[in-house]
PDB file of C-alpha atoms in Angstrom:
ATOM      1  CA  MET A   1     -37.445   3.953  -7.631  1.00  0.00           C
ATOM      2  CA  ALA A   2     -38.772   2.119 -10.817  1.00  0.00           C
ATOM      3  CA  ARG A   3     -40.342  -1.457 -10.177  1.00  0.00           C
ATOM      4  CA  PRO A   4     -38.455  -3.994 -12.359  1.00  0.00           C
ATOM      5  CA  LEU A   5     -40.696  -6.120 -15.090  1.00  0.00           C
ATOM      6  CA  VAL A   6     -39.013  -9.126 -16.240  1.00  0.00           C
ATOM      7  CA  ILE A   7     -39.488  -9.658 -20.363  1.00  0.00           C
ATOM      8  CA  ALA A   8     -39.047 -13.404 -20.440  1.00  0.00           C
ATOM      9  CA  THR A   9     -37.202 -13.184 -23.852  1.00  0.00           C
ATOM     10  CA  GLN A  10     -33.729 -13.505 -24.973  1.00  0.00           C
ATOM     11  CA  ASN A  11     -34.430 -11.716 -28.535  1.00  0.00           C
ATOM     12  CA  ARG A  12     -32.839  -8.741 -28.554  1.00  0.00           C
ATOM     13  CA  GLY A  13     -35.623  -7.141 -31.186  1.00  0.00           C
ATOM     14  CA  LYS A  14     -38.287  -7.996 -29.195  1.00  0.00           C
ATOM     15  CA  LEU A  15     -37.093  -6.695 -26.037  1.00  0.00           C
ATOM     16  CA  GLU A  16     -36.478  -3.448 -27.275  1.00  0.00           C
ATOM     17  CA  GLU A  17     -39.713  -3.051 -28.754  1.00  0.00           C
ATOM     18  CA  PHE A  18     -41.025  -3.846 -25.185  1.00  0.00           C
ATOM     19  CA  ARG A  19     -39.043  -0.959 -23.909  1.00  0.00           C
ATOM     20  CA  ALA A  20     -40.605   1.315 -26.780  1.00  0.00           C
ATOM     21  CA  LEU A  21     -44.232   0.009 -26.091  1.00  0.00           C
ATOM     22  CA  LEU A  22     -43.509   0.500 -22.163  1.00  0.00           C
ATOM     23  CA  SER A  23     -41.830   3.847 -21.947  1.00  0.00           C
ATOM     24  CA  GLY A  24     -43.454   6.458 -19.889  1.00  0.00           C
ATOM     25  CA  LEU A  25     -44.509   3.630 -17.174  1.00  0.00           C
ATOM     26  CA  ASP A  26     -42.555   3.839 -13.871  1.00  0.00           C
ATOM     27  CA  ILE A  27     -40.791   0.896 -14.556  1.00  0.00           C
ATOM     28  CA  GLU A  28     -37.521  -0.669 -15.614  1.00  0.00           C
ATOM     29  CA  VAL A  29     -37.748  -3.220 -18.272  1.00  0.00           C
ATOM     30  CA  LEU A  30     -35.189  -6.099 -17.847  1.00  0.00           C
ATOM     31  CA  GLY A  31     -34.506  -8.939 -20.148  1.00  0.00           C
ATOM     32  CA  LEU A  32     -34.087 -12.357 -18.990  1.00  0.00           C
ATOM     33  CA  ARG A  33     -30.205 -12.162 -19.400  1.00  0.00           C
ATOM     34  CA  ASP A  34     -30.451  -9.306 -16.771  1.00  0.00           C
ATOM     35  CA  VAL A  35     -31.639 -11.323 -14.082  1.00  0.00           C
ATOM     36  CA  ILE A  36     -30.800 -14.756 -14.741  1.00  0.00           C
ATOM     37  CA  GLN A  37     -27.085 -15.362 -15.076  1.00  0.00           C
ATOM     38  CA  HIS A  38     -26.808 -19.020 -15.467  1.00  0.00           C
ATOM     39  CA  GLU A  39     -28.351 -20.854 -18.766  1.00  0.00           C
ATOM     40  CA  PHE A  40     -32.057 -21.050 -18.744  1.00  0.00           C
ATOM     41  CA  SER A  41     -34.710 -21.872 -21.294  1.00  0.00           C
ATOM     42  CA  VAL A  42     -38.204 -23.084 -21.633  1.00  0.00           C
ATOM     43  CA  VAL A  43     -39.191 -25.512 -24.135  1.00  0.00           C
ATOM     44  CA  GLU A  44     -42.011 -24.197 -25.951  1.00  0.00           C
ATOM     45  CA  ASP A  45     -44.253 -27.354 -26.740  1.00  0.00           C
ATOM     46  CA  GLY A  46     -47.702 -26.380 -26.230  1.00  0.00           C
ATOM     47  CA  ASP A  47     -50.021 -26.179 -29.007  1.00  0.00           C
ATOM     48  CA  THR A  48     -51.072 -22.723 -28.841  1.00  0.00           C
ATOM     49  CA  PHE A  49     -49.643 -19.142 -28.453  1.00  0.00           C
ATOM     50  CA  GLU A  50     -51.453 -18.963 -25.048  1.00  0.00           C
ATOM     51  CA  GLN A  51     -49.954 -22.158 -23.699  1.00  0.00           C
ATOM     52  CA  ASN A  52     -46.575 -21.256 -24.645  1.00  0.00           C
ATOM     53  CA  ALA A  53     -46.846 -17.588 -23.097  1.00  0.00           C
ATOM     54  CA  ILE A  54     -48.352 -18.710 -19.954  1.00  0.00           C
ATOM     55  CA  LYS A  55     -45.537 -21.567 -19.598  1.00  0.00           C
ATOM     56  CA  LYS A  56     -42.524 -18.969 -20.169  1.00  0.00           C
ATOM     57  CA  ALA A  57     -44.037 -16.543 -17.810  1.00  0.00           C
ATOM     58  CA  ARG A  58     -44.587 -19.013 -15.226  1.00  0.00           C
ATOM     59  CA  ALA A  59     -41.222 -20.182 -15.300  1.00  0.00           C
ATOM     60  CA  VAL A  60     -39.700 -16.981 -15.161  1.00  0.00           C
ATOM     61  CA  ALA A  61     -41.366 -15.919 -12.645  1.00  0.00           C
ATOM     62  CA  GLU A  62     -41.088 -18.486 -10.137  1.00  0.00           C
ATOM     63  CA  ALA A  63     -37.562 -18.304 -10.769  1.00  0.00           C
ATOM     64  CA  THR A  64     -36.859 -14.739 -10.061  1.00  0.00           C
ATOM     65  CA  MET A  65     -39.988 -13.995  -8.009  1.00  0.00           C
ATOM     66  CA  MET A  66     -40.516 -10.788  -9.849  1.00  0.00           C
ATOM     67  CA  LEU A  67     -43.193  -9.160 -12.116  1.00  0.00           C
ATOM     68  CA  THR A  68     -42.927 -11.475 -15.308  1.00  0.00           C
ATOM     69  CA  LEU A  69     -44.513 -10.626 -18.967  1.00  0.00           C
ATOM     70  CA  ALA A  70     -44.196 -13.390 -21.309  1.00  0.00           C
ATOM     71  CA  ASP A  71     -44.927 -13.327 -25.236  1.00  0.00           C
ATOM     72  CA  ASP A  72     -45.779 -16.067 -27.572  1.00  0.00           C
ATOM     73  CA  SER A  73     -46.312 -14.819 -31.071  1.00  0.00           C
ATOM     74  CA  GLY A  74     -46.145 -15.553 -34.824  1.00  0.00           C
ATOM     75  CA  LEU A  75     -46.869 -15.299 -38.339  1.00  0.00           C
ATOM     76  CA  GLU A  76     -50.537 -17.129 -39.646  1.00  0.00           C
ATOM     77  CA  VAL A  77     -50.505 -17.636 -43.273  1.00  0.00           C
ATOM     78  CA  ASP A  78     -54.206 -18.542 -44.344  1.00  0.00           C
ATOM     79  CA  ALA A  79     -52.453 -20.373 -47.586  1.00  0.00           C
ATOM     80  CA  LEU A  80     -50.616 -22.516 -45.673  1.00  0.00           C
ATOM     81  CA  GLY A  81     -53.517 -23.745 -42.784  1.00  0.00           C
ATOM     82  CA  GLY A  82     -52.309 -21.121 -40.515  1.00  0.00           C
ATOM     83  CA  ALA A  83     -48.631 -22.014 -40.460  1.00  0.00           C
ATOM     84  CA  PRO A  84     -45.992 -21.304 -39.355  1.00  0.00           C
ATOM     85  CA  GLY A  85     -48.200 -20.346 -36.415  1.00  0.00           C
ATOM     86  CA  VAL A  86     -46.693 -21.449 -33.021  1.00  0.00           C
ATOM     87  CA  ARG A  87     -43.900 -22.763 -34.753  1.00  0.00           C
ATOM     88  CA  SER A  88     -42.964 -19.438 -36.463  1.00  0.00           C
ATOM     89  CA  ALA A  89     -39.571 -18.849 -34.704  1.00  0.00           C
ATOM     90  CA  ARG A  90     -38.398 -22.371 -35.545  1.00  0.00           C
ATOM     91  CA  PHE A  91     -40.358 -22.745 -38.950  1.00  0.00           C
ATOM     92  CA  ALA A  92     -36.963 -23.844 -40.812  1.00  0.00           C
ATOM     93  CA  GLY A  93     -35.812 -25.853 -37.593  1.00  0.00           C
ATOM     94  CA  GLU A  94     -34.525 -25.584 -33.725  1.00  0.00           C
ATOM     95  CA  HIS A  95     -32.400 -22.516 -33.601  1.00  0.00           C
ATOM     96  CA  ALA A  96     -33.279 -21.338 -37.206  1.00  0.00           C
ATOM     97  CA  THR A  97     -32.123 -17.753 -38.159  1.00  0.00           C
ATOM     98  CA  ASP A  98     -34.682 -15.200 -39.547  1.00  0.00           C
ATOM     99  CA  ASN A  99     -33.190 -15.585 -42.913  1.00  0.00           C
ATOM    100  CA  GLU A 100     -33.519 -19.437 -42.703  1.00  0.00           C
ATOM    101  CA  ASN A 101     -37.336 -19.194 -41.485  1.00  0.00           C
ATOM    102  CA  ASN A 102     -38.107 -16.487 -44.239  1.00  0.00           C
ATOM    103  CA  ALA A 103     -36.660 -19.042 -46.834  1.00  0.00           C
ATOM    104  CA  ALA A 104     -38.343 -22.005 -45.510  1.00  0.00           C
ATOM    105  CA  LEU A 105     -41.685 -19.863 -45.822  1.00  0.00           C
ATOM    106  CA  LEU A 106     -41.156 -18.916 -49.111  1.00  0.00           C
ATOM    107  CA  SER A 107     -40.312 -22.402 -49.958  1.00  0.00           C
ATOM    108  CA  ALA A 108     -43.550 -23.746 -48.726  1.00  0.00           C
ATOM    109  CA  LEU A 109     -45.401 -20.982 -50.769  1.00  0.00           C
ATOM    110  CA  GLY A 110     -43.763 -21.871 -53.387  1.00  0.00           C
ATOM    111  CA  ARG A 111     -45.206 -25.561 -53.392  1.00  0.00           C
ATOM    112  CA  ILE A 112     -48.589 -24.166 -53.716  1.00  0.00           C
ATOM    113  CA  ALA A 113     -49.870 -24.648 -57.552  1.00  0.00           C
ATOM    114  CA  ASP A 114     -51.323 -20.749 -58.267  1.00  0.00           C
ATOM    115  CA  ASP A 115     -49.789 -17.759 -59.572  1.00  0.00           C
ATOM    116  CA  ALA A 116     -50.613 -15.472 -56.677  1.00  0.00           C
ATOM    117  CA  THR A 117     -48.100 -12.712 -55.733  1.00  0.00           C
ATOM    118  CA  SER A 118     -49.338 -12.578 -52.134  1.00  0.00           C
ATOM    119  CA  TYR A 119     -51.079 -14.476 -49.568  1.00  0.00           C
ATOM    120  CA  GLY A 120     -53.175 -13.206 -46.865  1.00  0.00           C
ATOM    121  CA  ALA A 121     -51.584 -13.385 -43.165  1.00  0.00           C
ATOM    122  CA  ARG A 122     -51.630 -11.989 -39.847  1.00  0.00           C
ATOM    123  CA  PHE A 123     -48.998 -11.871 -36.966  1.00  0.00           C
ATOM    124  CA  ARG A 124     -50.579 -12.856 -33.776  1.00  0.00           C
ATOM    125  CA  CYS A 125     -49.344 -12.018 -30.190  1.00  0.00           C
ATOM    126  CA  VAL A 126     -50.582 -13.722 -26.934  1.00  0.00           C
ATOM    127  CA  LEU A 127     -49.171 -11.878 -23.669  1.00  0.00           C
ATOM    128  CA  ALA A 128     -49.042 -13.538 -20.251  1.00  0.00           C
ATOM    129  CA  LEU A 129     -48.425 -11.087 -17.315  1.00  0.00           C
ATOM    130  CA  ILE A 130     -47.737 -12.823 -13.589  1.00  0.00           C
ATOM    131  CA  ASP A 131     -47.015 -11.317 -10.414  1.00  0.00           C
ATOM    132  CA  PRO A 132     -45.909 -13.938  -8.304  1.00  0.00           C
ATOM    133  CA  PHE A 133     -47.438 -12.171  -5.488  1.00  0.00           C
ATOM    134  CA  VAL A 134     -50.703 -11.558  -6.691  1.00  0.00           C
ATOM    135  CA  ASN A 135     -53.502 -13.956  -7.185  1.00  0.00           C
ATOM    136  CA  GLY A 136     -51.435 -16.993  -6.382  1.00  0.00           C
ATOM    137  CA  GLY A 137     -49.571 -16.201  -9.468  1.00  0.00           C
ATOM    138  CA  ALA A 138     -52.318 -16.543 -11.627  1.00  0.00           C
ATOM    139  CA  PRO A 139     -51.845 -15.066 -15.164  1.00  0.00           C
ATOM    140  CA  VAL A 140     -53.370 -12.564 -17.021  1.00  0.00           C
ATOM    141  CA  ILE A 141     -53.677 -12.874 -20.814  1.00  0.00           C
ATOM    142  CA  VAL A 142     -54.785 -10.303 -23.545  1.00  0.00           C
ATOM    143  CA  ASP A 143     -53.945 -10.586 -27.537  1.00  0.00           C
ATOM    144  CA  GLY A 144     -53.404  -8.717 -30.222  1.00  0.00           C
ATOM    145  CA  VAL A 145     -53.388  -9.199 -34.281  1.00  0.00           C
ATOM    146  CA  CYS A 146     -51.868  -7.024 -37.073  1.00  0.00           C
ATOM    147  CA  GLU A 147     -53.484  -8.205 -40.324  1.00  0.00           C
ATOM    148  CA  GLY A 148     -51.893  -7.938 -43.635  1.00  0.00           C
ATOM    149  CA  HIS A 149     -50.242 -10.077 -46.208  1.00  0.00           C
ATOM    150  CA  ILE A 150     -47.068 -12.121 -47.408  1.00  0.00           C
ATOM    151  CA  ILE A 151     -45.162 -11.207 -50.519  1.00  0.00           C
ATOM    152  CA  ARG A 152     -42.612 -13.165 -52.351  1.00  0.00           C
ATOM    153  CA  SER A 153     -39.753 -10.975 -52.468  1.00  0.00           C
ATOM    154  CA  ALA A 154     -38.338  -9.521 -49.231  1.00  0.00           C
ATOM    155  CA  ARG A 155     -38.162  -5.669 -48.609  1.00  0.00           C
ATOM    156  CA  GLY A 156     -36.627  -3.444 -45.918  1.00  0.00           C
ATOM    157  CA  SER A 157     -33.852  -3.633 -43.354  1.00  0.00           C
ATOM    158  CA  ARG A 158     -35.649  -2.486 -40.172  1.00  0.00           C
ATOM    159  CA  GLY A 159     -37.525  -5.018 -37.587  1.00  0.00           C
ATOM    160  CA  PHE A 160     -37.025  -8.877 -36.989  1.00  0.00           C
ATOM    161  CA  GLY A 161     -38.280 -12.188 -38.209  1.00  0.00           C
ATOM    162  CA  TYR A 162     -40.803 -12.076 -41.074  1.00  0.00           C
ATOM    163  CA  ASP A 163     -41.238  -8.375 -41.323  1.00  0.00           C
ATOM    164  CA  PRO A 164     -39.421  -8.035 -44.601  1.00  0.00           C
ATOM    165  CA  LEU A 165     -42.283 -10.406 -46.329  1.00  0.00           C
ATOM    166  CA  PHE A 166     -45.304  -9.087 -44.027  1.00  0.00           C
ATOM    167  CA  VAL A 167     -47.286  -6.199 -45.719  1.00  0.00           C
ATOM    168  CA  VAL A 168     -49.327  -4.236 -43.306  1.00  0.00           C
ATOM    169  CA  GLU A 169     -52.892  -4.403 -44.125  1.00  0.00           C
ATOM    170  CA  GLY A 170     -54.074  -0.670 -45.625  1.00  0.00           C
ATOM    171  CA  GLY A 171     -50.940   0.093 -46.620  1.00  0.00           C
ATOM    172  CA  ASP A 172     -48.182  -0.924 -49.214  1.00  0.00           C
ATOM    173  CA  ARG A 173     -45.066  -1.198 -47.108  1.00  0.00           C
ATOM    174  CA  THR A 174     -43.548  -4.007 -45.180  1.00  0.00           C
ATOM    175  CA  MET A 175     -43.386  -4.102 -41.378  1.00  0.00           C
ATOM    176  CA  ALA A 176     -39.348  -4.139 -42.062  1.00  0.00           C
ATOM    177  CA  GLU A 177     -40.195  -0.839 -44.113  1.00  0.00           C
ATOM    178  CA  LEU A 178     -41.919   1.149 -41.398  1.00  0.00           C
ATOM    179  CA  SER A 179     -39.783   3.092 -38.677  1.00  0.00           C
ATOM    180  CA  ASP A 180     -39.795   1.886 -35.281  1.00  0.00           C
ATOM    181  CA  ASP A 181     -42.723   4.495 -34.234  1.00  0.00           C
ATOM    182  CA  GLU A 182     -44.805   3.356 -37.288  1.00  0.00           C
ATOM    183  CA  LYS A 183     -44.416  -0.093 -36.362  1.00  0.00           C
ATOM    184  CA  ASN A 184     -45.321   0.116 -32.639  1.00  0.00           C
ATOM    185  CA  HIS A 185     -48.394   1.880 -33.833  1.00  0.00           C
ATOM    186  CA  VAL A 186     -49.837  -1.291 -35.667  1.00  0.00           C
ATOM    187  CA  SER A 187     -47.844  -4.165 -34.714  1.00  0.00           C
ATOM    188  CA  HIS A 188     -49.710  -7.320 -33.225  1.00  0.00           C
ATOM    189  CA  ARG A 189     -47.472  -6.796 -29.941  1.00  0.00           C
ATOM    190  CA  ALA A 190     -48.249  -3.255 -29.605  1.00  0.00           C
ATOM    191  CA  ARG A 191     -51.828  -3.973 -29.930  1.00  0.00           C
ATOM    192  CA  ALA A 192     -51.607  -6.603 -27.273  1.00  0.00           C
ATOM    193  CA  LEU A 193     -49.663  -4.586 -24.761  1.00  0.00           C
ATOM    194  CA  ALA A 194     -52.137  -1.329 -25.191  1.00  0.00           C
ATOM    195  CA  LYS A 195     -54.663  -3.738 -23.348  1.00  0.00           C
ATOM    196  CA  LEU A 196     -51.922  -4.015 -20.602  1.00  0.00           C
ATOM    197  CA  ARG A 197     -50.413  -1.174 -19.746  1.00  0.00           C
ATOM    198  CA  LEU A 198     -53.157   0.385 -17.678  1.00  0.00           C
ATOM    199  CA  MET A 199     -53.045  -2.990 -15.378  1.00  0.00           C
ATOM    200  CA  ILE A 200     -49.208  -2.744 -15.205  1.00  0.00           C
ATOM    201  CA  ALA A 201     -49.501   0.845 -13.952  1.00  0.00           C
ATOM    202  CA  GLU A 202     -52.181  -0.154 -11.331  1.00  0.00           C
ATOM    203  CA  ARG A 203     -49.732  -3.086 -10.041  1.00  0.00           C
ATOM    204  CA  VAL A 204     -46.724  -0.604  -9.875  1.00  0.00           C
ATOM    205  CA  ALA A 205     -48.776   1.912  -7.727  1.00  0.00           C
ATOM    206  CA  ILE A 206     -50.153  -0.772  -5.554  1.00  0.00           C
ATOM    207  CA  THR A 207     -46.549  -1.803  -4.979  1.00  0.00           C
ATOM    208  CA  ARG A 208     -45.202   1.582  -4.136  1.00  0.00           C
ATOM    209  CA  HIS A 209     -48.065   2.316  -1.791  1.00  0.00           C
ATOM    210  CA  VAL A 210     -47.884  -0.804   0.229  1.00  0.00           C
ATOM    211  CA  HIS A 211     -44.041  -0.403   0.467  1.00  0.00           C
ATOM    212  CA  GLY A 212     -43.761   3.165   0.265  1.00  0.00           C
TER     213      GLY A 212
END
């Protein structure tokens, strides 16, 4: 029987990305709503992606006693000193929509006194994997980066978040113009998760041997 892996997110877009990126492993990828029926939230008040990822993974692992993977990720724009950064999901305020955050980003760039049409940026992802029964629940941390630039006019209808404004380095298409397969080869989340796939597979194999 496949071992369950809880993704500590309520973002359906992220959950589907993880399911695609983890395909081929003998695991059942579950979302937060699949395993916790009551209202559950973690205040993401860390100063770094790593702090937030660990906090989310630890909270969910302790609540479910299941193998848990959490990510914290966001957009860093050079011209904005690395903003929105850890506040990417709430750049326009708490509970902001993707459209509101995109508008806030363009507004912030519009206040810069230059005539640039694009701005250097990157998507950054930090993943924290916690097995509550291994090493006292100590987190395993990996990260991934996707370089590119922000444009002033949204393009594409795929993806989520800032994808319509982010052109991937080495090409001329936004993340929202890439197919799911293309995105899952170049995204920050894909690059981070590639570092964890073997560890997750080993953890599943060990569990099967112990309980076999």
